[in-house]
């Protein structure tokens, strides 16, 4: 992110800033002096959005893209009714910056609970969907429930005298894995619950469940055709980064989302940083984000490259979000574990202020 100078005179000669959006128009070459301060500040006011809420004025730096800052919380398969009620309560009472799109993705079982109790300020996303209409595909179910099924089935087999528990356990584990691979929800169900977004291509779906680019692409195409926005996840494994294949991997994954880009947010999540506590440096993230935007420019259009939000995910928390947000091509975050803590998630949302400097 190119930081706006604290010198108002120097701002006059550069691109103007409107909120967090970059404009291609230029300011007039107006001569500025203290004797013409009234005209000067009139010109500044016309081209800068200045905020004053008891904190002094802040000028806004430009984002490389023209989209609004976006922060998503992926709750994955975490939570109970009680813990989610507490989390929703914390989010409802949080003070969030207005110039940020905020989305949370609860486990499918709790989407209805969240949708009915969460403030309208925050939108709701599904974590997955199916490739077409209907079918026997519901939402992600925690491994806890499969463990319960395994226990009850093993107990039942023991009661009827079946004692080959090694075979039984292996069989039930395989059955559980197959069930997990199929527990998708239809886009129609997602929409019926009021979700406006769905997360697709997450590394846990790619590398644990085995979803490939073609399958992910089918899901994305159908979701978009039904008016549901897609948070499109891409990212490389550690060995791919070490082999210098980061860009190749990300570009190949991007191809799966080819089609309509009007309602797509790209989430770059290096797999080696997800849930590991190892976060990409701001410079590493920025490098990939620049490359992704350049790919969109060359393979789709400059307009799409500008409009598409490219957000970062991978061990984002309240401590590192501010430094990451300062980078020009980081348009927001997809947050995992830290999104389960209301106050910390609010801090990450409000890291948008890192793109603003004191005037």
Coordinates of C-alpha atoms in Angstrom, one line a residue:
X1 CA 0.0 0.0 0.0
X2 CA 1.5 3.3 -1.0
X3 CA 1.1 5.5 2.0
X4 CA -0.3 9.0 1.6
X5 CA 2.1 11.7 2.6
X6 CA 1.3 13.6 5.7
X7 CA 2.1 16.7 3.8
X8 CA -1.1 18.1 2.3
X9 CA 0.9 20.0 -0.3
X10 CA 2.4 16.8 -1.5
X11 CA -1.0 15.1 -1.7
X12 CA -2.2 17.8 -4.1
X13 CA 0.1 16.5 -6.8
X14 CA -0.8 12.8 -6.6
X15 CA -3.9 10.7 -7.2
X16 CA -6.9 11.6 -5.0
X17 CA -8.3 9.3 -2.5
X18 CA -12.0 8.5 -1.9
X19 CA -12.5 6.2 1.0
X20 CA -10.4 3.2 0.3
X21 CA -10.8 3.4 -3.5
X22 CA -8.2 4.5 -5.9
X23 CA -9.3 7.0 -8.5
X24 CA -7.5 7.6 -11.8
X25 CA -8.4 11.3 -11.9
X26 CA -5.8 13.8 -11.0
X27 CA -6.1 17.0 -8.9
X28 CA -5.8 20.3 -10.7
X29 CA -2.4 21.9 -10.5
X30 CA -3.6 24.4 -8.1
X31 CA -1.0 26.9 -6.7
X32 CA -1.1 26.6 -2.9
X33 CA 0.0 29.3 -0.4
X34 CA -0.9 30.3 3.1
X35 CA -2.5 33.4 1.6
X36 CA -5.0 31.2 -0.3
X37 CA -5.7 28.8 2.4
X38 CA -9.5 28.9 1.9
X39 CA -9.3 27.8 -1.7
X40 CA -6.6 25.2 -0.8
X41 CA -8.8 23.5 1.8
X42 CA -11.8 23.6 -0.4
X43 CA -9.8 21.7 -3.0
X44 CA -8.5 19.2 -0.5
X45 CA -12.0 18.6 0.8
X46 CA -13.2 17.9 -2.7
X47 CA -10.7 15.2 -3.2
X48 CA -10.1 13.6 0.3
X49 CA -12.4 12.0 2.7
X50 CA -11.4 13.3 6.1
X51 CA -12.6 11.6 9.2
X52 CA -12.9 13.4 12.5
X53 CA -14.5 11.7 15.5
X54 CA -12.6 13.2 18.4
X55 CA -9.4 11.5 17.0
X56 CA -8.2 14.2 14.7
X57 CA -8.1 14.1 10.9
X58 CA -7.0 11.0 9.0
X59 CA -6.3 10.9 5.3
X60 CA -6.9 7.6 3.6
X61 CA -4.3 5.7 1.6
X62 CA -5.1 4.0 -1.6
X63 CA -5.7 0.3 -2.2
X64 CA -4.3 -1.2 -5.4
X65 CA -7.8 -2.5 -6.1
X66 CA -11.0 -0.5 -6.1
X67 CA -13.0 -2.9 -3.9
X68 CA -14.1 -2.4 -0.3
X69 CA -11.9 -3.9 2.4
X70 CA -13.3 -7.5 3.2
X71 CA -12.8 -9.6 6.3
X72 CA -14.2 -13.1 6.6
X73 CA -14.3 -15.4 9.6
X74 CA -14.1 -19.1 8.9
X75 CA -15.3 -20.9 12.0
X76 CA -14.6 -24.3 10.4
X77 CA -16.1 -27.1 12.4
X78 CA -15.9 -25.4 15.8
X79 CA -18.5 -24.4 18.3
X80 CA -21.6 -25.5 20.2
X81 CA -24.9 -23.7 20.5
X82 CA -23.8 -22.1 23.7
X83 CA -20.3 -21.0 22.6
X84 CA -21.7 -19.7 19.3
X85 CA -24.3 -17.7 21.2
X86 CA -21.6 -16.1 23.2
X87 CA -19.5 -15.4 20.0
X88 CA -22.5 -13.8 18.3
X89 CA -23.2 -11.7 21.3
X90 CA -19.6 -10.4 21.3
X91 CA -19.9 -9.6 17.6
X92 CA -23.2 -7.8 18.0
X93 CA -21.6 -5.5 20.6
X94 CA -18.4 -4.9 18.7
X95 CA -17.6 -1.5 17.3
X96 CA -16.7 -2.2 13.6
X97 CA -15.3 0.3 11.1
X98 CA -18.0 1.1 8.6
X99 CA -15.9 0.8 5.4
X100 CA -15.4 -3.0 5.7
X101 CA -17.5 -5.9 4.4
X102 CA -17.6 -8.4 7.2
X103 CA -18.7 -12.0 6.7
X104 CA -18.7 -15.1 9.1
X105 CA -18.9 -18.7 8.1
X106 CA -20.4 -20.9 10.9
X107 CA -20.6 -24.7 10.7
X108 CA -23.6 -25.6 8.6
X109 CA -25.5 -27.0 11.6
X110 CA -25.4 -23.5 13.2
X111 CA -26.0 -21.2 10.2
X112 CA -29.7 -20.8 11.1
X113 CA -28.9 -19.9 14.7
X114 CA -26.3 -17.4 13.7
X115 CA -28.4 -15.9 10.9
X116 CA -31.4 -15.4 13.3
X117 CA -29.3 -13.7 16.0
X118 CA -26.4 -11.9 14.3
X119 CA -26.5 -8.2 13.5
X120 CA -27.3 -7.4 9.9
X121 CA -24.0 -5.5 9.8
X122 CA -22.3 -8.9 9.3
X123 CA -23.2 -11.2 6.5
X124 CA -23.2 -15.0 6.7
X125 CA -21.4 -17.5 4.5
X126 CA -21.5 -21.3 4.1
X127 CA -18.3 -23.2 4.2
X128 CA -19.0 -25.4 1.3
X129 CA -21.6 -26.3 -1.3
X130 CA -22.4 -28.9 -3.9
X131 CA -22.0 -28.7 -7.7
X132 CA -25.7 -28.6 -8.6
X133 CA -29.2 -28.6 -7.3
X134 CA -30.5 -30.6 -4.4
X135 CA -29.5 -34.2 -3.5
X136 CA -28.6 -35.9 -0.3
X137 CA -25.9 -33.5 0.6
X138 CA -26.0 -31.5 3.9
X139 CA -23.4 -29.4 5.6
X140 CA -20.1 -30.2 7.2
X141 CA -20.5 -32.3 10.4
X142 CA -17.8 -32.3 13.0
X143 CA -15.7 -35.4 13.5
X144 CA -17.1 -35.5 17.0
X145 CA -20.4 -36.8 15.6
X146 CA -18.6 -39.5 13.5
X147 CA -16.7 -40.5 16.6
X148 CA -20.0 -40.9 18.4
X149 CA -21.3 -43.0 15.5
X150 CA -18.2 -45.2 15.6
X151 CA -18.6 -45.7 19.3
X152 CA -22.3 -46.7 19.2
X153 CA -21.8 -49.0 16.2
X154 CA -18.8 -50.7 17.9
X155 CA -20.9 -51.2 21.0
X156 CA -23.7 -52.6 19.0
X157 CA -21.4 -55.1 17.3
X158 CA -19.9 -56.1 20.6
X159 CA -23.3 -56.8 22.0
X160 CA -24.1 -59.2 19.2
X161 CA -20.8 -61.0 19.6
X162 CA -18.7 -59.5 16.8
X163 CA -15.2 -59.2 18.2
X164 CA -13.0 -58.4 15.2
X165 CA -12.6 -54.7 16.3
X166 CA -9.6 -54.0 14.2
X167 CA -11.6 -54.7 11.0
X168 CA -14.6 -52.9 12.4
X169 CA -12.7 -49.8 13.4
X170 CA -10.9 -49.6 10.0
X171 CA -14.2 -50.1 8.2
X172 CA -16.0 -47.4 10.2
X173 CA -13.1 -45.0 9.8
X174 CA -13.3 -45.5 6.0
X175 CA -17.0 -45.1 6.0
X176 CA -16.7 -41.9 8.1
X177 CA -14.1 -40.5 5.6
X178 CA -16.4 -41.2 2.7
X179 CA -19.3 -39.6 4.4
X180 CA -17.3 -36.6 5.2
X181 CA -16.3 -36.3 1.6
X182 CA -19.9 -36.2 0.6
X183 CA -21.4 -33.9 3.3
X184 CA -22.0 -30.9 1.0
X185 CA -25.0 -28.6 1.0
X186 CA -26.8 -27.4 -2.1
X187 CA -26.6 -23.8 -3.1
X188 CA -30.4 -23.7 -2.8
X189 CA -30.1 -24.7 0.9
X190 CA -27.4 -22.1 1.4
X191 CA -29.6 -19.4 0.0
X192 CA -32.6 -20.6 1.9
X193 CA -30.7 -20.0 5.1
X194 CA -29.9 -16.5 4.0
X195 CA -26.2 -17.0 3.2
X196 CA -24.8 -14.6 0.6
X197 CA -21.4 -16.2 0.3
X198 CA -19.7 -19.7 0.2
X199 CA -16.1 -20.6 0.8
X200 CA -14.7 -22.8 -1.9
X201 CA -11.3 -24.3 -2.6
X202 CA -10.0 -24.2 0.9
X203 CA -6.9 -26.2 1.4
X204 CA -8.6 -28.5 3.9
X205 CA -11.0 -29.5 1.2
X206 CA -8.2 -29.8 -1.4
X207 CA -5.7 -31.8 0.7
X208 CA -7.7 -33.7 3.2
X209 CA -10.9 -34.5 1.2
X210 CA -9.2 -34.5 -2.1
X211 CA -11.2 -31.9 -4.1
X212 CA -9.4 -31.0 -7.3
X213 CA -9.5 -27.8 -9.4
X214 CA -12.2 -29.2 -11.8
X215 CA -14.5 -30.1 -9.0
X216 CA -14.0 -26.8 -7.2
X217 CA -14.6 -25.0 -10.4
X218 CA -18.0 -26.7 -10.9
X219 CA -19.0 -25.7 -7.4
X220 CA -18.0 -22.1 -8.0
X221 CA -19.8 -21.9 -11.3
X222 CA -23.0 -23.2 -9.9
X223 CA -22.9 -21.0 -6.8
X224 CA -22.3 -17.9 -8.9
X225 CA -25.0 -18.8 -11.3
X226 CA -27.4 -18.8 -8.4
X227 CA -26.3 -15.4 -7.1
X228 CA -24.2 -16.6 -4.2
X229 CA -20.8 -15.0 -3.9
X230 CA -17.6 -17.1 -3.8
X231 CA -14.7 -16.7 -1.5
X232 CA -12.2 -18.5 -3.7
X233 CA -9.2 -20.0 -1.8
X234 CA -5.9 -20.5 -3.4
X235 CA -2.4 -21.3 -1.9
X236 CA 0.7 -23.4 -2.1
X237 CA 2.1 -26.1 0.1
X238 CA 5.4 -25.5 1.8
X239 CA 7.3 -27.8 -0.6
X240 CA 5.8 -26.0 -3.5
X241 CA 7.0 -22.6 -2.1
X242 CA 10.5 -24.0 -1.5
X243 CA 10.5 -25.3 -5.1
X244 CA 9.7 -21.9 -6.4
X245 CA 6.3 -23.0 -7.7
X246 CA 4.1 -20.6 -5.6
X247 CA 2.9 -18.5 -8.6
X248 CA 2.4 -21.6 -10.8
X249 CA 0.2 -23.3 -8.2
X250 CA -1.9 -20.2 -7.5
X251 CA -2.4 -19.4 -11.1
X252 CA -3.5 -22.9 -11.9
X253 CA -6.0 -22.8 -9.0
X254 CA -7.3 -19.4 -10.2
X255 CA -8.2 -20.9 -13.6
X256 CA -10.8 -23.1 -11.9
X257 CA -12.8 -19.9 -11.0
X258 CA -12.8 -18.6 -14.6
X259 CA -16.1 -17.2 -15.7
X260 CA -18.0 -14.6 -13.8
X261 CA -15.7 -12.6 -11.5
X262 CA -18.4 -10.0 -10.4
X263 CA -19.0 -11.7 -7.1
X264 CA -15.7 -13.4 -6.3
X265 CA -13.2 -12.6 -3.5
X266 CA -9.9 -14.3 -3.9
X267 CA -8.3 -15.5 -0.7
X268 CA -4.6 -16.3 -0.8
X269 CA -3.9 -18.8 2.0
X270 CA -0.5 -20.4 1.9
X271 CA -1.1 -23.9 3.2
X272 CA 2.0 -23.8 5.4
X273 CA 0.6 -20.9 7.3
X274 CA -2.9 -22.2 8.0
X275 CA -3.4 -23.1 11.7
X276 CA 0.4 -23.4 12.2
X277 CA 1.1 -20.1 13.8
X278 CA 3.4 -19.3 10.9
X279 CA 2.2 -16.3 9.1
X280 CA 3.6 -15.1 5.8
X281 CA 5.4 -11.8 6.2
X282 CA 3.6 -8.8 4.8
X283 CA 6.2 -8.7 2.0
X284 CA 5.6 -12.4 1.1
X285 CA 1.8 -11.9 1.1
X286 CA 2.1 -8.7 -0.9
X287 CA 4.3 -10.4 -3.5
X288 CA 1.7 -13.0 -4.2
X289 CA -1.2 -10.6 -4.2
X290 CA 0.6 -8.4 -6.8
X291 CA 1.1 -11.5 -8.9
X292 CA -2.5 -12.6 -8.6
X293 CA -3.8 -9.1 -9.6
X294 CA -1.3 -9.1 -12.6
X295 CA -2.7 -12.5 -13.6
X296 CA -6.2 -11.2 -13.5
X297 CA -5.2 -8.2 -15.6
X298 CA -3.5 -10.4 -18.3
X299 CA -6.0 -13.2 -18.3
X300 CA -9.3 -11.5 -17.6
X301 CA -9.3 -7.7 -17.7
X302 CA -7.8 -4.7 -16.0
X303 CA -11.3 -3.8 -14.7
X304 CA -11.7 -7.2 -13.1
X305 CA -8.2 -7.0 -11.6
X306 CA -9.1 -3.7 -10.0
X307 CA -12.5 -4.7 -8.7
X308 CA -11.6 -8.1 -7.3
X309 CA -10.7 -8.1 -3.6
X310 CA -7.6 -10.2 -2.9
X311 CA -7.5 -11.1 0.8
X312 CA -4.9 -12.9 2.9
X313 CA -5.5 -15.9 5.2
X314 CA -3.1 -18.0 7.3
X315 CA -2.7 -17.5 11.0
X316 CA -4.0 -13.9 10.9
X317 CA -4.6 -12.5 14.3
X318 CA -5.1 -9.3 16.2
X319 CA -1.3 -8.7 16.5
X320 CA -0.3 -9.1 12.9
X321 CA -3.3 -7.9 11.0
X322 CA -2.3 -4.3 11.2
X323 CA 1.1 -4.7 9.5
X324 CA -0.5 -7.0 6.8
X325 CA -3.2 -4.5 6.1
X326 CA -0.8 -1.8 5.3
X327 CA 0.2 -3.5 2.1
X328 CA -1.3 -2.0 -1.0
X329 CA -2.6 -5.3 -2.5
X330 CA -3.9 -6.9 0.7
X331 CA -7.6 -6.1 0.5
X332 CA -8.6 -7.8 3.7
X333 CA -8.4 -11.2 5.4
X334 CA -9.9 -14.7 5.7
X335 CA -9.5 -15.5 9.4
X336 CA -9.5 -18.9 11.1
X337 CA -9.0 -19.5 14.8
X338 CA -8.9 -15.8 15.7
X339 CA -12.5 -15.4 14.3
X340 CA -13.7 -17.5 17.2
X341 CA -12.8 -14.7 19.6
X342 CA -15.2 -11.8 19.1
X343 CA -13.0 -9.0 20.4
X344 CA -10.0 -10.2 18.5
X345 CA -12.0 -10.6 15.3
X346 CA -13.2 -7.0 15.7
X347 CA -9.6 -5.9 16.0
X348 CA -8.8 -7.6 12.7
X349 CA -11.8 -6.0 11.0
X350 CA -10.7 -2.6 12.3
X351 CA -7.2 -3.1 11.0
X352 CA -8.5 -1.3 8.0
X353 CA -7.5 1.8 9.9
X354 CA -3.9 0.9 9.2
X355 CA -4.5 2.1 5.7
X356 CA -5.1 5.5 7.2
X357 CA -2.5 7.8 8.5
X358 CA -2.6 10.9 10.6
X359 CA -2.8 14.0 8.6

